[in-house]
Short mmCIF file of C-alpha atoms in Angstrom, two decimals:
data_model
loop_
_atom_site.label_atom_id
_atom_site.label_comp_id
_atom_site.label_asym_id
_atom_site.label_seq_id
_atom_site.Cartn_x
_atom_site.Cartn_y
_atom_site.Cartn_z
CA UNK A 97 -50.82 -6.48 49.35
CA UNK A 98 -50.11 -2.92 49.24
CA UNK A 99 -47.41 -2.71 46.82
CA UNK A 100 -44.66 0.56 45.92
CA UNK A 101 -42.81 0.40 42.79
CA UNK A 102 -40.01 2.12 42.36
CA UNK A 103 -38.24 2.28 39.23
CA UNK A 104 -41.71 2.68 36.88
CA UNK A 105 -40.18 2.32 33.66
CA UNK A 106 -40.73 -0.57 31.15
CA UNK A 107 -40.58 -2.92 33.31
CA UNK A 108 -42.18 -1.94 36.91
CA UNK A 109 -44.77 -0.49 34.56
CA UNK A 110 -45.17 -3.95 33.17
CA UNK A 111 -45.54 -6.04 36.76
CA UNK A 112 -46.37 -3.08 38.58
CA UNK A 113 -50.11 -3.30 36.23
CA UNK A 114 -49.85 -7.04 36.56
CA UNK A 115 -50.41 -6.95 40.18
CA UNK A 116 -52.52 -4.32 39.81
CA UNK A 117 -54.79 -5.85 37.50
CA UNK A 118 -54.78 -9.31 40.77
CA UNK A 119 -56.00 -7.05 43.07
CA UNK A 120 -53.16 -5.34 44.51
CA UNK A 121 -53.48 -1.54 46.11
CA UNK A 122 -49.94 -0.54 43.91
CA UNK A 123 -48.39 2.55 43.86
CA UNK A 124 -46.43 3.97 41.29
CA UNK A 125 -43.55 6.19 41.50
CA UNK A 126 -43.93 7.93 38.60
CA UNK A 127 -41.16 10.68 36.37
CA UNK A 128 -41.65 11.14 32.87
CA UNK A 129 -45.04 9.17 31.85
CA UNK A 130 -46.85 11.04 35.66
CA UNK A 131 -48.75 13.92 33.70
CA UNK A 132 -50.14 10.97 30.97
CA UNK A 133 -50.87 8.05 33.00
CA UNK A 134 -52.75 10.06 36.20
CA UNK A 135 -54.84 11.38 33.63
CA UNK A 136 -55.75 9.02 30.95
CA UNK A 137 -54.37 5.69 32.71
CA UNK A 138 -51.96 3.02 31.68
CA UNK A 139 -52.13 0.76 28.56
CA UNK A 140 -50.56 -2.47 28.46
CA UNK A 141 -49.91 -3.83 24.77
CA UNK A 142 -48.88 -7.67 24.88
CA UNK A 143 -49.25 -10.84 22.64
CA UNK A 144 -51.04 -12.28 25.74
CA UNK A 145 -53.40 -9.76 25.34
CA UNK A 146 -54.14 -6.05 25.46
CA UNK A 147 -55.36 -4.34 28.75
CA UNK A 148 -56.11 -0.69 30.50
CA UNK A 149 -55.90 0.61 33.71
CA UNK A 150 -58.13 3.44 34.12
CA UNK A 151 -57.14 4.37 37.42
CA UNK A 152 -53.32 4.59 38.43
CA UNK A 153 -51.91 5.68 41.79
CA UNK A 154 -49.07 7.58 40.81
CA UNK A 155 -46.70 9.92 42.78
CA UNK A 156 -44.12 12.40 42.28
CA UNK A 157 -42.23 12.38 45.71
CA UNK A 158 -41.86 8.58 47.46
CA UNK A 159 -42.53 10.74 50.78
CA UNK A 160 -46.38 10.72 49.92
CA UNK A 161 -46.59 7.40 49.06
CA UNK A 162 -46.71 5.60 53.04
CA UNK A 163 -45.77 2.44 54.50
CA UNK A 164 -46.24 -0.50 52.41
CA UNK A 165 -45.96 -4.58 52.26
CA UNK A 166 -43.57 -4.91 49.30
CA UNK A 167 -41.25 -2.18 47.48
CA UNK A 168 -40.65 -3.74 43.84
CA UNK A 169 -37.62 -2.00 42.68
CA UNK A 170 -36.90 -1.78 38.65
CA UNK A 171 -34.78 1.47 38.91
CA UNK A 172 -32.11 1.63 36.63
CA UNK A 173 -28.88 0.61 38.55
CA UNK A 174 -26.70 3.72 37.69
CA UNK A 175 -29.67 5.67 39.37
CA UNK A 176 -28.37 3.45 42.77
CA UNK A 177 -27.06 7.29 44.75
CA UNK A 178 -30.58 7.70 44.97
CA UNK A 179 -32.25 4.59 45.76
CA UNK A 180 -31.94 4.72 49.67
CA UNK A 181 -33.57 7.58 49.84
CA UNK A 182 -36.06 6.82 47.45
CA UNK A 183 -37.25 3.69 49.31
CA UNK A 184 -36.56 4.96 52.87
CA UNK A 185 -39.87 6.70 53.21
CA UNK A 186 -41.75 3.27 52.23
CA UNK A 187 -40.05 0.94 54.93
CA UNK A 188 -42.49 0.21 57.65
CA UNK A 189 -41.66 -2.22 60.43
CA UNK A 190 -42.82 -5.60 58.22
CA UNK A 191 -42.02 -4.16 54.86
CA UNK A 192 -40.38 -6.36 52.54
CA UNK A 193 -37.79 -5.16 49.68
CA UNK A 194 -37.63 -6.99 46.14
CA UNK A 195 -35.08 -5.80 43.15
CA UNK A 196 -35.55 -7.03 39.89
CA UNK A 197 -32.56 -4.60 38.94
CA UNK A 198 -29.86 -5.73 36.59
CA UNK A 199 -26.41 -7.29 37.75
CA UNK A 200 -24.70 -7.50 40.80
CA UNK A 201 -24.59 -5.14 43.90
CA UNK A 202 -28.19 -4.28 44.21
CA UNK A 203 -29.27 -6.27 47.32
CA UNK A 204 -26.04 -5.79 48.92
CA UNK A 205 -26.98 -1.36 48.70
CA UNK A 206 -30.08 -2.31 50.03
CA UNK A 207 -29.14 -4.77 52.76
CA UNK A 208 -26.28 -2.62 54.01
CA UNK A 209 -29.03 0.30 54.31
CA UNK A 210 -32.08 -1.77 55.60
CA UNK A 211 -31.29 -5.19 56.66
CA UNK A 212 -30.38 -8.32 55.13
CA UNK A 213 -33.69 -9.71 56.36
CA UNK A 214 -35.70 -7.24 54.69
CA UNK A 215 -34.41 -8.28 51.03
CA UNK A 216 -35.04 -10.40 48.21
CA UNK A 217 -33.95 -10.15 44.40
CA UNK A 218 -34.89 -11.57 40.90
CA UNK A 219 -34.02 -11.69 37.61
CA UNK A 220 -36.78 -11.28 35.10
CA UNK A 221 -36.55 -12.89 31.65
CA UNK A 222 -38.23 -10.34 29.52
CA UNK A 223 -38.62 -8.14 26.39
CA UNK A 224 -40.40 -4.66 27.10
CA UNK A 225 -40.42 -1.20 26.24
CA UNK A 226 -42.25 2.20 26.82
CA UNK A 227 -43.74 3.82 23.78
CA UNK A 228 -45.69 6.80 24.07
CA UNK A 229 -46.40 8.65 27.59
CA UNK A 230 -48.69 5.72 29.26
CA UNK A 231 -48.11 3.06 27.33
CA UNK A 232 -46.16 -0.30 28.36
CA UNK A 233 -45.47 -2.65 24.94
CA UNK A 234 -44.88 -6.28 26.41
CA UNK A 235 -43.01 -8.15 23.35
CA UNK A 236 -42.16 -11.88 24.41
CA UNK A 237 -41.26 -13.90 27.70
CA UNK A 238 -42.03 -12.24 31.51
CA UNK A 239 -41.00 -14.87 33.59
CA UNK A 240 -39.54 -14.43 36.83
CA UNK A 241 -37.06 -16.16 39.61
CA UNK A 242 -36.22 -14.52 42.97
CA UNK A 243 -34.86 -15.84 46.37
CA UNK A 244 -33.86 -14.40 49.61
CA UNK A 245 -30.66 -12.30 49.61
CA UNK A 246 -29.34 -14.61 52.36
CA UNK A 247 -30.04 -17.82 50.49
CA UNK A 248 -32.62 -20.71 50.83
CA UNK A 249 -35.60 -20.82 50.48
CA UNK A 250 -38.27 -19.39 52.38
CA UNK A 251 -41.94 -18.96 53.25
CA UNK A 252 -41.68 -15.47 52.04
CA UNK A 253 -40.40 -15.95 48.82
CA UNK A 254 -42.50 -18.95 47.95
CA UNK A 255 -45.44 -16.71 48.96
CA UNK A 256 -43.78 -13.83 46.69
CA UNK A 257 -43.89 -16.12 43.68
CA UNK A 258 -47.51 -17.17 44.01
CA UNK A 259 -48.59 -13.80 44.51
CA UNK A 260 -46.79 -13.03 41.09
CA UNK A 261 -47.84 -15.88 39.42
CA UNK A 262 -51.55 -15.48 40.32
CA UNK A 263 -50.99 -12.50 38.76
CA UNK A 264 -50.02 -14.09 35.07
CA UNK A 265 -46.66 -13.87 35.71
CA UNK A 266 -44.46 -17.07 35.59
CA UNK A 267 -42.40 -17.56 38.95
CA UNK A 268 -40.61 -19.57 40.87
CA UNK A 269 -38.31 -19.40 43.59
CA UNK A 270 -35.24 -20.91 44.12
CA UNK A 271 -32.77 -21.35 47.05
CA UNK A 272 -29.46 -19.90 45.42
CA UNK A 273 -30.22 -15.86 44.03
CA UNK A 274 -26.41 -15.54 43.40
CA UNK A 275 -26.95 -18.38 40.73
CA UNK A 276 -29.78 -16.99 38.62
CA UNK A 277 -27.58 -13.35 38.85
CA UNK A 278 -25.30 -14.95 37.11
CA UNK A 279 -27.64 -17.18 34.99
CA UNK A 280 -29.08 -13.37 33.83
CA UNK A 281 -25.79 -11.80 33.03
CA UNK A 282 -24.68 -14.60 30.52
CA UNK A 283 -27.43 -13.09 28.57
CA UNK A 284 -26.93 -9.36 29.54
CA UNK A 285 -23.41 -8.74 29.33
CA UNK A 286 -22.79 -9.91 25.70
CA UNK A 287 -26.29 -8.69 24.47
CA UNK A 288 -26.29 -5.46 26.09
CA UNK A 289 -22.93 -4.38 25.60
CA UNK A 290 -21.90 -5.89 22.16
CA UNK A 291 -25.98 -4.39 20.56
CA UNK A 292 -25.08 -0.96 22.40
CA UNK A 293 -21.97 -1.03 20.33
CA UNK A 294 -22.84 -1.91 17.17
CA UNK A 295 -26.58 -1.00 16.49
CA UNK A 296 -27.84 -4.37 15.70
CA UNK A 297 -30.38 -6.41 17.52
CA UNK A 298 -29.39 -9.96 19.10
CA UNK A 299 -30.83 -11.76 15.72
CA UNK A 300 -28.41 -9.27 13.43
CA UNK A 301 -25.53 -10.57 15.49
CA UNK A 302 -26.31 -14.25 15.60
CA UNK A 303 -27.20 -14.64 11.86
CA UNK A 304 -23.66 -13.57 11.51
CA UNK A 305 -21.30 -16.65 12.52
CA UNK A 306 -18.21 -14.42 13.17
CA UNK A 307 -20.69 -12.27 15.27
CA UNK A 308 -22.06 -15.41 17.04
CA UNK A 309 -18.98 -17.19 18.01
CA UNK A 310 -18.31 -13.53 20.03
CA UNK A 311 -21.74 -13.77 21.95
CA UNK A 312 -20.86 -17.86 23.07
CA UNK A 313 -17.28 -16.94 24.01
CA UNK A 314 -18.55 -13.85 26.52
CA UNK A 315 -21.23 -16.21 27.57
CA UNK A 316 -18.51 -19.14 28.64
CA UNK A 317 -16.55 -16.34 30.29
CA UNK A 318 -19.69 -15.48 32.01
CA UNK A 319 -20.36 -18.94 33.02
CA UNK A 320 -16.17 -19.24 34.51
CA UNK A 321 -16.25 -16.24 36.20
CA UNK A 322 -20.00 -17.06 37.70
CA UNK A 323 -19.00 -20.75 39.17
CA UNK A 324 -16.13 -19.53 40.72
CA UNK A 325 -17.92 -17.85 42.90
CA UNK A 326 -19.27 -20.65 45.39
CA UNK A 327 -22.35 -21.35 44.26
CA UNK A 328 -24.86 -24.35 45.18
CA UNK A 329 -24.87 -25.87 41.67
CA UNK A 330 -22.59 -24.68 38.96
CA UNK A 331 -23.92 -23.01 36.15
CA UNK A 332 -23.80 -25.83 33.33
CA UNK A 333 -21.65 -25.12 29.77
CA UNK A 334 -24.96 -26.42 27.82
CA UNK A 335 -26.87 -22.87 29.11
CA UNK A 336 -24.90 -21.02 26.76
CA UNK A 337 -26.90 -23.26 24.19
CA UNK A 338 -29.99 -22.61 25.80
CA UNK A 339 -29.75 -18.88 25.92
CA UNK A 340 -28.78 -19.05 22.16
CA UNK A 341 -31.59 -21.21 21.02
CA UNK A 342 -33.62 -18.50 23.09
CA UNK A 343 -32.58 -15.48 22.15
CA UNK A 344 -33.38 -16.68 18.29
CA UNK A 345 -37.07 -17.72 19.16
CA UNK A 346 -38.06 -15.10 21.56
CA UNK A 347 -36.00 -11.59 21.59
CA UNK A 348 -34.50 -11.87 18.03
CA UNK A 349 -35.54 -8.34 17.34
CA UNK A 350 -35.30 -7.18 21.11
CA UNK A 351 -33.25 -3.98 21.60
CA UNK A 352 -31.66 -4.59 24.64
CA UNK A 353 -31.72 -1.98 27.48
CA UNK A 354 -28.29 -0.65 27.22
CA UNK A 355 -28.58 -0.10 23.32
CA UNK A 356 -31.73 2.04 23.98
CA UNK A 357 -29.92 3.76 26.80
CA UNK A 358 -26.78 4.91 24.80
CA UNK A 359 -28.75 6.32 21.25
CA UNK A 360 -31.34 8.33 23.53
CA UNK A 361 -27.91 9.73 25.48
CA UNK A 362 -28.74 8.22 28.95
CA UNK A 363 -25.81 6.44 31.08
CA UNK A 364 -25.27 2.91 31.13
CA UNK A 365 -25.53 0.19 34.11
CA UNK A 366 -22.04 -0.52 33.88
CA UNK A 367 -21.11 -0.89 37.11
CA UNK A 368 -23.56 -2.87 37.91
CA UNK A 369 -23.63 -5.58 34.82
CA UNK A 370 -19.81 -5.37 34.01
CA UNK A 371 -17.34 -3.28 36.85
CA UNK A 372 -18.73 -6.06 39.68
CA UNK A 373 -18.73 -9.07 37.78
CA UNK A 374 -15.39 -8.06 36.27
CA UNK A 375 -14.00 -7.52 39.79
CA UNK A 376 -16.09 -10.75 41.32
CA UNK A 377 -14.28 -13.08 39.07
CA UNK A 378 -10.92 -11.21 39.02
CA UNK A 379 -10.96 -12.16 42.89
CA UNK A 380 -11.29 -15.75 42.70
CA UNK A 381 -8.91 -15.76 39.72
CA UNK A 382 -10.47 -15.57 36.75
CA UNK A 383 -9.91 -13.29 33.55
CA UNK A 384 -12.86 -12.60 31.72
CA UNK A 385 -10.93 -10.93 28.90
CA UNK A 386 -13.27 -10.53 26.50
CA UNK A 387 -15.85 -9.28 29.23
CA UNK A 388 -13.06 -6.39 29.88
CA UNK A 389 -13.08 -5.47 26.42
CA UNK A 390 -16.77 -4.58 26.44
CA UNK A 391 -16.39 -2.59 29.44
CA UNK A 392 -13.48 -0.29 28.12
CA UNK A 393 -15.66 -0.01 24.87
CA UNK A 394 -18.47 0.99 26.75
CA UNK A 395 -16.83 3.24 29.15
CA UNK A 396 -15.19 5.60 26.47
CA UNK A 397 -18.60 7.10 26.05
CA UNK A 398 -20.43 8.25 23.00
CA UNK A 399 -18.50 7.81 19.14
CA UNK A 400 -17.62 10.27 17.43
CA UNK A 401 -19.76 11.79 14.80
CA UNK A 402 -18.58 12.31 11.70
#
């Protein structure tokens, strides 16, 4: 496949060099790590293994990138004004659009600009960060799910989740994509928001039972406001359990997205992982208090420093 990934941060970086590494022509739209990886190539640093890519197609400007099969899009969600016309230039008459962006609204942006038919999202369970200019450190998990944007199943997105998993990636598609949005947030929303807060990591807050009776009763709020919504098979009370049980083996020490966003003073994707949800479950009648809290935490910006 001929592949454009928009979004190259942690984690396009990460699957972008997966598929890469299969076989796949991939092309990189690149920002801050452009001047290090089209010179020296990307390095991949992982408990499955170590790996470099000596040769990296990356690009500036999505207009020199052409037509391709599949755009993978990790962009940041509250870079979204620009994602239209970041992808426009990459749409040719078969190409296919997949968003592995946090929370809700993504697919809908893209569908309303490009076609429902065109689109597919996923949620990817995984702990990843950039370190220096060119280099990708893969920490624990990588597993994907994604499913067509207008539900079921479909040869396309079984065919999308081979190609992935051929490329050492564990995936598997599934017939309801508003489910496993939701299934993501009941980790993301009290992880992101309450470790962006405070400063500690998901294990700091666990370990603490005060802390850790907080992160279960987002997560049931998460899980309400989520099977309100319609979908195929509720979300069931034990995954709260699961996620905890989880988060302790795997992503203990993980600093979540949104923490790293707010100390290096970039925005957060609130709209996206709280604003929606909030207003998703406010519509079918159900408060998410404690969900509301986090947001109007969040949204007052930066503390004070002393």
């Amino acid at each position: 496949m001929n592949i454009a990934v928009v979004g190259a941060g942690a984690v396009g970086l990460y699957y972008g060099s997966l598929l890469q590494r299969a076989g796949h022509e991939v092309r990189f739209l690149l920002r801050r790590d452009y001047d290090a990886i089209t010179r020296s190539g990307l390095t991949v640093t992982s408990p499955r293994g170590d790996f470099h890519l000596e040769e990296i197609r990356g690009f500036r400007d999505p207009r020199d990138m052409g037509t391709v099969d599949l755009v993978l899009i990790a962009l940041k969600a509250f870079a979204n004004r620009h994602l239209v016309e970041m992808v426009r230039p990459l749409v040719g008459s078969a190409t296919a659009l997949f968003t592995v962006q946090n929370g809700l609204g993504n697919e809908e942006l893209l569908a309303d600009a490009f076609g429902g038919e065109r689109v597919l999202g996923g949620v990817a369970m995984i702990g990843v960060t950039r370190g220096e200019p060119g280099v990708v450190n893969h920490m624990a998990l990588g597993s994907i799910r994604l499913g067509e944007f207008r539900g079921g199943r479909s040869p396309r997105s079984e065919q999308l989740a081979a190609t992935f998993s051929a490329a050492g990636v564990t995936c598997e598609a599934v017939a309801d994509l508003r489910k496993i949005r939701w299934e993501k947030l009941v980790w993301n929303i009290p992880f992101n928001g309450l470790c962006a807060l405070t400063g500690q990591t998901p294990g700091k807050l666990l370990a603490n039972p005060a802390t850790r009776s907080l992160v279960a009763e987002i997560m049931d709020e998460v899980i309400a406001g989520g099977n309100a919504q319609g979908l195929s098979e509720p979300i069931s009370p034990e995954y709260r359990d699961e996620m905890l049980a989880s988060t302790v083996q795997h992503t203990s020490d993980y600093r979540p997205s949104m923490m790293v966003d707010r100390l290096e003073g970039r925005p957060l994707e609130l709209e996206a992982i709280y604003r929606i949800p909030l207003r998703y479950a406010a519509q079918q009648g159900v408060p998410m208090v404690r969900v509301g809290m986090l947001h109007a935490l969040l949204d007052l910006g930066e503390p004070i420093q002393p």
